[in-house]
C-alpha positions as a LaTeX table, in Angstrom:
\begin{tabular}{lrrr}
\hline
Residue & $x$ (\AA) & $y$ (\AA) & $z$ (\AA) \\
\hline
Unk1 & 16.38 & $-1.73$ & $-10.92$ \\
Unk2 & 16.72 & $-4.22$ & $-13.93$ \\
Unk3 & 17.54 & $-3.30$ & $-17.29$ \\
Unk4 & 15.04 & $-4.01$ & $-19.90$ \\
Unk5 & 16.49 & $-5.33$ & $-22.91$ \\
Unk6 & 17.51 & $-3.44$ & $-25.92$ \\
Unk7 & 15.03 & $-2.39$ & $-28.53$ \\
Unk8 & 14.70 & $-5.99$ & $-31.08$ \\
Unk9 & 15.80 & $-5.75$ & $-34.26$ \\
Unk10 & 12.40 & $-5.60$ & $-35.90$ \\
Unk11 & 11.21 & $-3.06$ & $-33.99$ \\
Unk12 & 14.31 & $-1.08$ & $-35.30$ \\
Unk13 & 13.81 & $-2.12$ & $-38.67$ \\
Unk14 & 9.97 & $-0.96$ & $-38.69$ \\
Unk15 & 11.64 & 2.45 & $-37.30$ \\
Unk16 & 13.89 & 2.59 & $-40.34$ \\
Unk17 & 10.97 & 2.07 & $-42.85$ \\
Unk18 & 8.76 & 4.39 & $-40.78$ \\
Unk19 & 11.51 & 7.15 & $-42.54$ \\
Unk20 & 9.69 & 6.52 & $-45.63$ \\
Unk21 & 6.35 & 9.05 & $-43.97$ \\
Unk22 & 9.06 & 12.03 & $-44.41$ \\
Unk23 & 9.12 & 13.12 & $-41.06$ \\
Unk24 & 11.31 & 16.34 & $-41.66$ \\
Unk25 & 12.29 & 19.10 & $-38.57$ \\
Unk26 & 9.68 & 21.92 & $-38.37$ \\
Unk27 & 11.12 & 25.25 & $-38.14$ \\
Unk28 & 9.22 & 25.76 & $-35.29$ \\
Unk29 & 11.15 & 28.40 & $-32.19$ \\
Unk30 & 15.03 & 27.25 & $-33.60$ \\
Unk31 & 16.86 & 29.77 & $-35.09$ \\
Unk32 & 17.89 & 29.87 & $-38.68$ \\
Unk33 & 20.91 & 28.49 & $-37.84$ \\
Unk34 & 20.16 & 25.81 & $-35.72$ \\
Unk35 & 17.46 & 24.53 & $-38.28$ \\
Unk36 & 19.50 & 24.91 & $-40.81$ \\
Unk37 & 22.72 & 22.77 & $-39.26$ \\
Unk38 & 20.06 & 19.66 & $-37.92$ \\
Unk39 & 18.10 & 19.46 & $-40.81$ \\
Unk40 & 21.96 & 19.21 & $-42.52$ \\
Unk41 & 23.11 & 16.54 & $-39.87$ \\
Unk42 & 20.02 & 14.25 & $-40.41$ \\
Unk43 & 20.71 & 14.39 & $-44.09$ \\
Unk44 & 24.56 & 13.87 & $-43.71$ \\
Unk45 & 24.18 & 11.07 & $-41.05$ \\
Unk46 & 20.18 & 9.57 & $-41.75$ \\
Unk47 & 19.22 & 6.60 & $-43.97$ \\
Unk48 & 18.94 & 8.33 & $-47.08$ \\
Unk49 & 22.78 & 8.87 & $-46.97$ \\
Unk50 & 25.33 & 6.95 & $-48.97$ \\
Unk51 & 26.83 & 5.55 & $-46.35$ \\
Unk52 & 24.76 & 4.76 & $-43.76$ \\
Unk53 & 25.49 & 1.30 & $-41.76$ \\
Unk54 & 22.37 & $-0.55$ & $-40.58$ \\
Unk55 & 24.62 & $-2.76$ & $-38.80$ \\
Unk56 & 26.20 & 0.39 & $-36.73$ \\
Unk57 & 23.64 & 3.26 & $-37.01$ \\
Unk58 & 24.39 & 6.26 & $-35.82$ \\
Unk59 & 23.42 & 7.77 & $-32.69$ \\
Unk60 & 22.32 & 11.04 & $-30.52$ \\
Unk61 & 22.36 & 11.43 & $-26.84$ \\
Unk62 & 20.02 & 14.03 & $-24.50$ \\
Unk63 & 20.63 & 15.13 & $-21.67$ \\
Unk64 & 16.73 & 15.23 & $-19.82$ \\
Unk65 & 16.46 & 18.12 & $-17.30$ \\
Unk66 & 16.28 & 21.38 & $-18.81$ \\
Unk67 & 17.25 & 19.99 & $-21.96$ \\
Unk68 & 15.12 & 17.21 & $-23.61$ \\
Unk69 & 12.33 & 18.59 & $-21.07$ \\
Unk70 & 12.03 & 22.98 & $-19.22$ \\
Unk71 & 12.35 & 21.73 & $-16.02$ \\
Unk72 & 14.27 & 19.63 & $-13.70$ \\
Unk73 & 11.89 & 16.20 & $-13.49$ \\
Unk74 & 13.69 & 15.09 & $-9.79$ \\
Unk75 & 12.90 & 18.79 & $-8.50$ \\
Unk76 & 9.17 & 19.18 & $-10.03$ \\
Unk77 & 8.77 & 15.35 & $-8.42$ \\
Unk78 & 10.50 & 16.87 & $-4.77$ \\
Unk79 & 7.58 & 19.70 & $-5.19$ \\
Unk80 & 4.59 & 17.64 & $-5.65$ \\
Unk81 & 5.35 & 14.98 & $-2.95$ \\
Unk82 & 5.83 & 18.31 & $-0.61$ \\
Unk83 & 3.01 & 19.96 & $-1.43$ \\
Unk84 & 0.70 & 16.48 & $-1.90$ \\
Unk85 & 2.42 & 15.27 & 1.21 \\
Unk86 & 3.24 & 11.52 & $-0.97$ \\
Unk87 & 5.33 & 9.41 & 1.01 \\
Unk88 & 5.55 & 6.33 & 2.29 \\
Unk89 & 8.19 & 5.85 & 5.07 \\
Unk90 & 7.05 & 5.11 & 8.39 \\
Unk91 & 7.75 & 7.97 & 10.57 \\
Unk92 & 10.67 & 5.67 & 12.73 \\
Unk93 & 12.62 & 5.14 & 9.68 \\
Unk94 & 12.19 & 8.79 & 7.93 \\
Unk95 & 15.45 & 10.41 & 10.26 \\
Unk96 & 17.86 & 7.92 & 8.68 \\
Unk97 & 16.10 & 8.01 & 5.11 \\
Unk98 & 16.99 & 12.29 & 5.64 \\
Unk99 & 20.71 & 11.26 & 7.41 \\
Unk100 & 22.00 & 7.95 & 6.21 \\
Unk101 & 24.02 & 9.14 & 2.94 \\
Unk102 & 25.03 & 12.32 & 4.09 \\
Unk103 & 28.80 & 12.52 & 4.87 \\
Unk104 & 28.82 & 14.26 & 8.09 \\
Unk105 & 25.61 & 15.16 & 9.44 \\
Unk106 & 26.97 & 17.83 & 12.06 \\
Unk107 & 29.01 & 20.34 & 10.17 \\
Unk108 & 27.24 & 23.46 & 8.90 \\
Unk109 & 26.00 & 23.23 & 5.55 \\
Unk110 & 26.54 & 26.14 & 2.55 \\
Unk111 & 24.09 & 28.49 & 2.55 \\
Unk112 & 22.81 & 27.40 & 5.76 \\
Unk113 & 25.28 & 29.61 & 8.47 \\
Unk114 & 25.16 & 27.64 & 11.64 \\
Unk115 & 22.31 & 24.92 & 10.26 \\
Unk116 & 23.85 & 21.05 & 10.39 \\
Unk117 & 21.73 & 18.26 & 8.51 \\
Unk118 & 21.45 & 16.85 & 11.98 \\
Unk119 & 19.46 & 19.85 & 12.70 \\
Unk120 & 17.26 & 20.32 & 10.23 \\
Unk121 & 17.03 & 16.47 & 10.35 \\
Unk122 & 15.31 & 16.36 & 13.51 \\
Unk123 & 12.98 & 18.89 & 13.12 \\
Unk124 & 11.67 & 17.73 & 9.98 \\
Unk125 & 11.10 & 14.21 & 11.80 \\
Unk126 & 9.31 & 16.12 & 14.36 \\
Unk127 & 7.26 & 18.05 & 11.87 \\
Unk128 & 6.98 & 14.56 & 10.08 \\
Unk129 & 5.53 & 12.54 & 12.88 \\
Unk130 & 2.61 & 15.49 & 12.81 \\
Unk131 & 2.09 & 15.20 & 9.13 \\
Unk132 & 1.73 & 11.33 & 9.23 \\
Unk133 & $-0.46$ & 11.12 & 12.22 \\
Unk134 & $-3.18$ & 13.66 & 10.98 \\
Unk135 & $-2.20$ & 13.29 & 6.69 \\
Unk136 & $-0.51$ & 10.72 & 5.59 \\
Unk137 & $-1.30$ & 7.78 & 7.33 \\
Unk138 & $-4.81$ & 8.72 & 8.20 \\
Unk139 & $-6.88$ & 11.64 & 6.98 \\
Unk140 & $-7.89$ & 13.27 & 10.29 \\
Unk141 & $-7.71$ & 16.71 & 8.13 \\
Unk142 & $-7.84$ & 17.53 & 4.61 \\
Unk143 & $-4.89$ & 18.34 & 2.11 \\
Unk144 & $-6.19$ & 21.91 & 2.62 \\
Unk145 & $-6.15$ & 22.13 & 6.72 \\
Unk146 & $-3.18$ & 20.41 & 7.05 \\
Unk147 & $-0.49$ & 22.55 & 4.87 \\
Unk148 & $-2.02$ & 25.60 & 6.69 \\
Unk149 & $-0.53$ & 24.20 & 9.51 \\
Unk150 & 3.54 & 25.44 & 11.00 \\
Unk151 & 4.23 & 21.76 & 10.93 \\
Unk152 & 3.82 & 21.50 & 7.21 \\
Unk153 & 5.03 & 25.30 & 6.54 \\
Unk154 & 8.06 & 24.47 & 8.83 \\
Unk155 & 8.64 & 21.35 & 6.76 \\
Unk156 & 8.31 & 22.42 & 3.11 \\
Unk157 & 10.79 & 24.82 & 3.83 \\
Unk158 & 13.75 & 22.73 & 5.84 \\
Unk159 & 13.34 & 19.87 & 3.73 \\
Unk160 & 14.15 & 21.85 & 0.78 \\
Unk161 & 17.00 & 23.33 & 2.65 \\
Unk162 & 18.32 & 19.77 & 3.76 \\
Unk163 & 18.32 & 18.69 & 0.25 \\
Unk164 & 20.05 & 22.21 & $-1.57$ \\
Unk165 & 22.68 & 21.67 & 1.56 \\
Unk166 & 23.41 & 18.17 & 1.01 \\
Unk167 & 24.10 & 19.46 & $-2.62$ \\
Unk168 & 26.01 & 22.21 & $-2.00$ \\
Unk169 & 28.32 & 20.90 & 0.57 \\
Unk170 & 28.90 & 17.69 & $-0.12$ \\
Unk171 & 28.16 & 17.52 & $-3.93$ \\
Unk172 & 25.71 & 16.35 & $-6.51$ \\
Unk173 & 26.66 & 12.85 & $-5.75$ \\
Unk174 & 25.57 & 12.88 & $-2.43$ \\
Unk175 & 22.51 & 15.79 & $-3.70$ \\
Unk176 & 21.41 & 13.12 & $-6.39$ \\
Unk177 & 20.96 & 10.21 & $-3.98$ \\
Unk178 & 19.41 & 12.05 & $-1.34$ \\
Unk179 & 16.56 & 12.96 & $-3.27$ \\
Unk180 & 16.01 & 9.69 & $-4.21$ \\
Unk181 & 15.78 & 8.47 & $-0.98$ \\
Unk182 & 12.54 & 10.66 & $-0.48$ \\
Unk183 & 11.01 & 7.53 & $-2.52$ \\
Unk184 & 11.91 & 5.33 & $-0.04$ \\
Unk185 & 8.41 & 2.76 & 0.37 \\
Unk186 & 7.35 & 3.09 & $-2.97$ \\
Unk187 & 6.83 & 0.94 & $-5.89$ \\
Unk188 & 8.58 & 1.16 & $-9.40$ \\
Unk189 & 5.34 & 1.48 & $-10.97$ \\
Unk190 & 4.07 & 3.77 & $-8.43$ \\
Unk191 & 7.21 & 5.61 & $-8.53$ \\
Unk192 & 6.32 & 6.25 & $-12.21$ \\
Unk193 & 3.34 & 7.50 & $-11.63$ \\
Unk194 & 4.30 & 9.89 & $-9.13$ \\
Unk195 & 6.03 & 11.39 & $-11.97$ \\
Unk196 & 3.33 & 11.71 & $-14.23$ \\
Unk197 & 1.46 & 13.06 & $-11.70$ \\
Unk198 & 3.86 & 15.53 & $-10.89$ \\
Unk199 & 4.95 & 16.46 & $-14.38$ \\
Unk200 & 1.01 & 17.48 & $-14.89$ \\
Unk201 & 0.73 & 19.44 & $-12.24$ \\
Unk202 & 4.09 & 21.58 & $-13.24$ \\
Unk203 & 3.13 & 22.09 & $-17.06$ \\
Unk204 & $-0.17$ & 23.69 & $-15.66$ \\
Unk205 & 2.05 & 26.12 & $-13.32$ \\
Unk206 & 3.96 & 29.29 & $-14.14$ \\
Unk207 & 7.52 & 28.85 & $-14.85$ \\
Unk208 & 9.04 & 31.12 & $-11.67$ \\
Unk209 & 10.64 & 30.93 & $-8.37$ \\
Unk210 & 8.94 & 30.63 & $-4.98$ \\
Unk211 & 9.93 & 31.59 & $-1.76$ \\
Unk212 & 9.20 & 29.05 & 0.98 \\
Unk213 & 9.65 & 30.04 & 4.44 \\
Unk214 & 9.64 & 28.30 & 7.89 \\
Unk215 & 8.14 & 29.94 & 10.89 \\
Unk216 & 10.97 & 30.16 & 13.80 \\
Unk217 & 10.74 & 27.06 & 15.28 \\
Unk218 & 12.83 & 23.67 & 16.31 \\
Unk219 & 16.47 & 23.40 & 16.50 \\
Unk220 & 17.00 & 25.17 & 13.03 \\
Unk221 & 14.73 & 27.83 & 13.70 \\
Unk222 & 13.84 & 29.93 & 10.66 \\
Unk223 & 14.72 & 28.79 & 7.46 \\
Unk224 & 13.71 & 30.26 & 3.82 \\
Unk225 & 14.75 & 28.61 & 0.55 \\
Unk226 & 13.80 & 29.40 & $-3.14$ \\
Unk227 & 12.15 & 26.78 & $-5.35$ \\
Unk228 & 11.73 & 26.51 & $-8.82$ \\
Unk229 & 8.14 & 25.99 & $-10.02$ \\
Unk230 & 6.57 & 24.74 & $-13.82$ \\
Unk231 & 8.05 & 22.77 & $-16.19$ \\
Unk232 & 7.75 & 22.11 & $-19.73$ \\
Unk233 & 8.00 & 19.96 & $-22.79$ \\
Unk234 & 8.47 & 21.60 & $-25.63$ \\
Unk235 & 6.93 & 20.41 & $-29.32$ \\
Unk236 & 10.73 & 21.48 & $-31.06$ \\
Unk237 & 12.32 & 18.72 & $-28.81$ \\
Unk238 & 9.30 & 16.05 & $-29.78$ \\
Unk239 & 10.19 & 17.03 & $-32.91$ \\
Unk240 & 13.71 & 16.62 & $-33.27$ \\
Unk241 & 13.89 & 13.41 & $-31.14$ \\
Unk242 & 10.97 & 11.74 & $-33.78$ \\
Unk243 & 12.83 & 13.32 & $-37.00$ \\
Unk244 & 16.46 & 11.48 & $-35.86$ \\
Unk245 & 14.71 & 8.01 & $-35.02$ \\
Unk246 & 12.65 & 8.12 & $-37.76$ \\
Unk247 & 15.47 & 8.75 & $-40.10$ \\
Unk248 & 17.53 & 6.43 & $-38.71$ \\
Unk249 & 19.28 & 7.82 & $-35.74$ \\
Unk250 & 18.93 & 6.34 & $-32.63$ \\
Unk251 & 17.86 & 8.80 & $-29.82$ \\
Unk252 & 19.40 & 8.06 & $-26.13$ \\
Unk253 & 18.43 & 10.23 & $-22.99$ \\
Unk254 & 21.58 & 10.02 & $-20.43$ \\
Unk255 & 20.18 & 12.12 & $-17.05$ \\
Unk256 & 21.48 & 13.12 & $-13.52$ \\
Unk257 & 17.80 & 11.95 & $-12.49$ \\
Unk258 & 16.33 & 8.98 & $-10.97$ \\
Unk259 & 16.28 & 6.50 & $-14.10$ \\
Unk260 & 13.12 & 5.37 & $-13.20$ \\
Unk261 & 11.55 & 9.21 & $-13.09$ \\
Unk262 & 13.11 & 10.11 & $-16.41$ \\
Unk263 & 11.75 & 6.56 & $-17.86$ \\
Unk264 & 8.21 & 7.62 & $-16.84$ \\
Unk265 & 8.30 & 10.97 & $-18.53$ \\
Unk266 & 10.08 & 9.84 & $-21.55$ \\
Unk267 & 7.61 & 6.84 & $-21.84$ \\
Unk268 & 4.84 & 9.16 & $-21.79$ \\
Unk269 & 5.61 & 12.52 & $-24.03$ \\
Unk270 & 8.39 & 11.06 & $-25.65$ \\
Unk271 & 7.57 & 7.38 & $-26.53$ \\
Unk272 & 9.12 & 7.16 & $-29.86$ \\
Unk273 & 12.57 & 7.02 & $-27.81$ \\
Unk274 & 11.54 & 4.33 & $-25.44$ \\
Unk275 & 12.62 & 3.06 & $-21.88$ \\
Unk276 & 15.65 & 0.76 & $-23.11$ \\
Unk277 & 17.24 & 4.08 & $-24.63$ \\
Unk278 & 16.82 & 5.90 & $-21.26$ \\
Unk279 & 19.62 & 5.65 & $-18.25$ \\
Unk280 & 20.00 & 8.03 & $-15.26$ \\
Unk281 & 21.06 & 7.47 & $-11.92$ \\
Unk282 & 20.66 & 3.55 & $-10.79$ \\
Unk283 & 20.32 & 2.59 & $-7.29$ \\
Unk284 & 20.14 & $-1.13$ & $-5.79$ \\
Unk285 & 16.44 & $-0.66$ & $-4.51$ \\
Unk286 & 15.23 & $-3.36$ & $-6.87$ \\
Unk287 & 11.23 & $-3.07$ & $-7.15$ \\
Unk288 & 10.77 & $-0.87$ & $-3.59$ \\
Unk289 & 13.24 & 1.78 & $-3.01$ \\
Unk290 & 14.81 & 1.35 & 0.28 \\
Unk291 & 15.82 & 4.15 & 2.52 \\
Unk292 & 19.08 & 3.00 & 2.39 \\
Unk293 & 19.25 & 3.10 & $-1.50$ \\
Unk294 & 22.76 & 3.02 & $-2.70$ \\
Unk295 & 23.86 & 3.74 & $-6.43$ \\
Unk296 & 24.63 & 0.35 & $-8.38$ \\
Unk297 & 27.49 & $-0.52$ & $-7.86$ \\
Unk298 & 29.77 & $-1.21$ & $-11.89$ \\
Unk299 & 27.25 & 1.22 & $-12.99$ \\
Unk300 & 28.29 & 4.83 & $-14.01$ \\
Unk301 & 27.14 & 7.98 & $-11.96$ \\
Unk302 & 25.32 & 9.89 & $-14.92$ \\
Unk303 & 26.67 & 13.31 & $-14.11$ \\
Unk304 & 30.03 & 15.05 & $-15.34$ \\
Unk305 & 32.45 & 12.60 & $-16.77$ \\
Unk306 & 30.15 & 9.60 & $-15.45$ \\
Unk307 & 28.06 & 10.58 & $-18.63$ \\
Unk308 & 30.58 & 9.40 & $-21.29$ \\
Unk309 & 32.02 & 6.53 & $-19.29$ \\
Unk310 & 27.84 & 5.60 & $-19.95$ \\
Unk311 & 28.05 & 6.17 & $-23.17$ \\
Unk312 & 31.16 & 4.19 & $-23.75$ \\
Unk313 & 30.27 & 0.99 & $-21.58$ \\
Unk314 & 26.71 & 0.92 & $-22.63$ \\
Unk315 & 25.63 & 2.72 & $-25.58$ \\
Unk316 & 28.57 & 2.91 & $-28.48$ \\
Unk317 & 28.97 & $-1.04$ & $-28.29$ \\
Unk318 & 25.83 & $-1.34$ & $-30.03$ \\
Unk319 & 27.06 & 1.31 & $-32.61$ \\
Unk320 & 30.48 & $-0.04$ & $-33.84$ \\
Unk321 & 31.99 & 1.55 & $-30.98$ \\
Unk322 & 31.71 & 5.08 & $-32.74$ \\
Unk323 & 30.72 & 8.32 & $-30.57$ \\
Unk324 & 27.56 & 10.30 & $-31.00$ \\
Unk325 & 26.89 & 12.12 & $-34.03$ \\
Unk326 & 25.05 & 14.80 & $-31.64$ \\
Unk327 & 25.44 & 15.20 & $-27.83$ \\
Unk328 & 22.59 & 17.94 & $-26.60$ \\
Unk329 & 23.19 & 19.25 & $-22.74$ \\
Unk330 & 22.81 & 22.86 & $-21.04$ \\
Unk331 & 24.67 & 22.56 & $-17.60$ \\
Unk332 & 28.69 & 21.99 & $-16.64$ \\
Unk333 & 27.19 & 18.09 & $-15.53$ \\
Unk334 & 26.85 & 17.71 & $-19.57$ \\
Unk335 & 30.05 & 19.57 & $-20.63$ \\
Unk336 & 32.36 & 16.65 & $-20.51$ \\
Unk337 & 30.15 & 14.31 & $-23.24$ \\
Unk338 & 29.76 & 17.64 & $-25.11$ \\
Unk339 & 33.51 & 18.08 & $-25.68$ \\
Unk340 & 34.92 & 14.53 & $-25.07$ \\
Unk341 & 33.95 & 13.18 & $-28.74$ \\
Unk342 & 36.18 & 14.55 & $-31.38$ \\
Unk343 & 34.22 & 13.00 & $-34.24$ \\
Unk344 & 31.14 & 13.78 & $-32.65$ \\
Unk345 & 29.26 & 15.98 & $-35.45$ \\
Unk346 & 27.05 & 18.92 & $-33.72$ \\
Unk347 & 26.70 & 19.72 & $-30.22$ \\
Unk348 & 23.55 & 21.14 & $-29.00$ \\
Unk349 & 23.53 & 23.47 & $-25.83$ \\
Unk350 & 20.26 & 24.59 & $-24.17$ \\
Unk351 & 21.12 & 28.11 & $-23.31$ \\
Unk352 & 20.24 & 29.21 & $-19.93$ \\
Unk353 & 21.81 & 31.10 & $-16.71$ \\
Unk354 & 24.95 & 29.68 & $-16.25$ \\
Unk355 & 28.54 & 29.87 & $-14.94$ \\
Unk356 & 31.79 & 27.90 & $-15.42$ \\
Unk357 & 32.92 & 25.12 & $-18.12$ \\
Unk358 & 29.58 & 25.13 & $-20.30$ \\
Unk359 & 29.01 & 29.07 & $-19.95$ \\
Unk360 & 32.80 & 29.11 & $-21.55$ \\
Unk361 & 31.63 & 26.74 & $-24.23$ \\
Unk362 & 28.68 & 28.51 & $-25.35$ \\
Unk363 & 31.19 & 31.65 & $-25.76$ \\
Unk364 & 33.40 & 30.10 & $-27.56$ \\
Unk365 & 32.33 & 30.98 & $-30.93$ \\
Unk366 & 32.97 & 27.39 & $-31.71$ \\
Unk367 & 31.04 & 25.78 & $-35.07$ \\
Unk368 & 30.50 & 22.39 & $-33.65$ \\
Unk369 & 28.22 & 23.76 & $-31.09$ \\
Unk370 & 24.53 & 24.83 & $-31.80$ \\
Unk371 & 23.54 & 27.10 & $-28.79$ \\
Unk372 & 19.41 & 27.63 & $-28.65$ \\
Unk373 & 17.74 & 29.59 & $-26.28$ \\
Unk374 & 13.66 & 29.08 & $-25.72$ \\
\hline
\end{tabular}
């Protein structure tokens, strides 16, 4: 996937005299404290400062899922092609689209006692060559008949599982690309719109957990997973985002997801950022992705440290080489550009259910960081 190129001058200038309309940080669901301390850092650090730099303006960078955005964009996306049955890989190459970047496709995966990819693999190819024949290649029955069919129950459920054990087991590197590779047929553009699509469909539904189970059938036999359902955007992050660009801090978005499923998000609810200032995982599909997608290669893996070596190669350049002036994140993938800038002014931590590095950090008591919880 190209990268467009960055944001011209003039646009940036027009952003720097749209600061004039006084767009100021509603109050909104923050508390008192976090108001308080961003309203203070776009004062400190914004163009009405003494000694702001139009040649090296400072800058923020988001996190997406469950930060910038409730929700986790490359899961809601997983959902809706499941449940809208939106694919386009012919059924001979959908085995090695499910197989090809998974280290070791016989082993048991976590969570899975006794279930291999190579397993669950096969059936959903089975189940697959069903769905295409009478769905998704021809519409011999409607949306409605067909996912009230065990073909479609049994593969809801074990592709799920497939793609939490790929994560689990091998790691979010292999997790990440996987789900990518679900795209495998499509368009950019159509790629985008999936998102949309899907995005839509999550804000109408409750934010809960599902239980999806398979009937006891194929190699796997009976498998049942939980999935997350709804997502959100909330006003207090379309806020913040337009009160730091249009006071003269430049906005970033630096995600774990498909670059090209965060871009169509961002483009639509939060334009004022704009696709130049979003990166997320980059693979070498080029227009179509390919269901043998592989990451770029010289280009960082967005996730964990990955996320600063981004920021360093790609974004502080254009900024005099400083760091962030605020770093916003809510999972141990962002803790590493939350705590690797010393200068770095605020940090901002969605608070949610967690364990490890980040749950430590949002104990720590620590000024810098700004912990909000929706």
């Amino acid at each position: 996937m190209q990268r467009k190129a960055r944001i011209p001058l003039i646009a940036l200038a027009a952003l720097l005299l749209v600061s004039c309309s006084g767009v100021k940080l509603e109050k909104g669901s923050w508390t008192g404290r976090n108001h308080k301390e961003l309203t203070a850092l776009v004062r400190e650090y914004g163009n009405t400062s003494p000694g702001y730099d139009t040649l090296s303006r400072p800058y923020a960078v988001f996190d997406f899922d469950n930060t910038l955005i409730v929700g986790d964009i490359s899961l809601t996306t997983m959902v809706y092609q499941i449940e809208n049955l939106e694919y386009s890989i012919a059924p001979d190459g959908f085995f090695l689209a499910l197989t090809d970047c998974i280290p070791n496709i016989d082993c048991a995966l976590e969570g899975f006692p006794g279930i291999s990819a190579r397993m669950l693999a096969t059936d959903l190819y089975n189940d697959y060559i069903y769905l295409y024949d009478n769905y998704i290649s021809e519409r011999k029955l409607t949306l409605e008949e067909i996912t009230r069919s065990d073909e479609f129950k049994d593969f809801r459920a074990k592709l799920w599982a497939l793609s939490l054990g790929a994560d689990t087991t091998f790691g979010y590197e292999t997790g990440c690309l996987w789900i990518l590779r679900l795209l495998s047929g499509m368009r950019t553009a159509g790629v985008k719109e999936l998102a949309c699509r899907a995005a839509e469909a999550a804000m109408g539904d409750k934010l809960r957990e599902e239980k999806w189970c398979s009937p006891r059938m194929g190699e796997a036999g009976k498998v049942e997973v939980t999935v997350p359902r709804g997502l959100r955007i909330r006003k207090e992050m379309i806020n913040l985002t337009e009160t730091l660009i249009h006071n003269g801090i430049d906005v970033y978005i630096c995600s774990a997801s498909s670059e090209m499923l965060v871009e169509a998000v961002a483009e639509r609810w939060f334009p004022v950022i704009g696709g130049p200032a979003v990166f997320g995982l980059r693979t070498t599909s080029g227009d179509t992705v390919s269901p043998k997608a592989r990451y770029a290669p010289s280009y960082p893996h967005t996730f964990h440290e990955g996320k600063c070596e981004l920021i360093d190669r790609f974004i502080a350049p254009s900024h005099g080489g400083k760091a962030p002036v605020l770093v916003a994140g809510d999972s141990n993938g962002d803790y590493a550009m939350l705590t690797s800038y010393p200068s770095m002014a605020r940090g901002l931590i969605i608070d949610r259910p967690s364990a490890g590095d980040i749950a430590a950090l949002k104990e720590s008591g620590d000024s810098k960081y700004l912990v909000q919880k929706w």
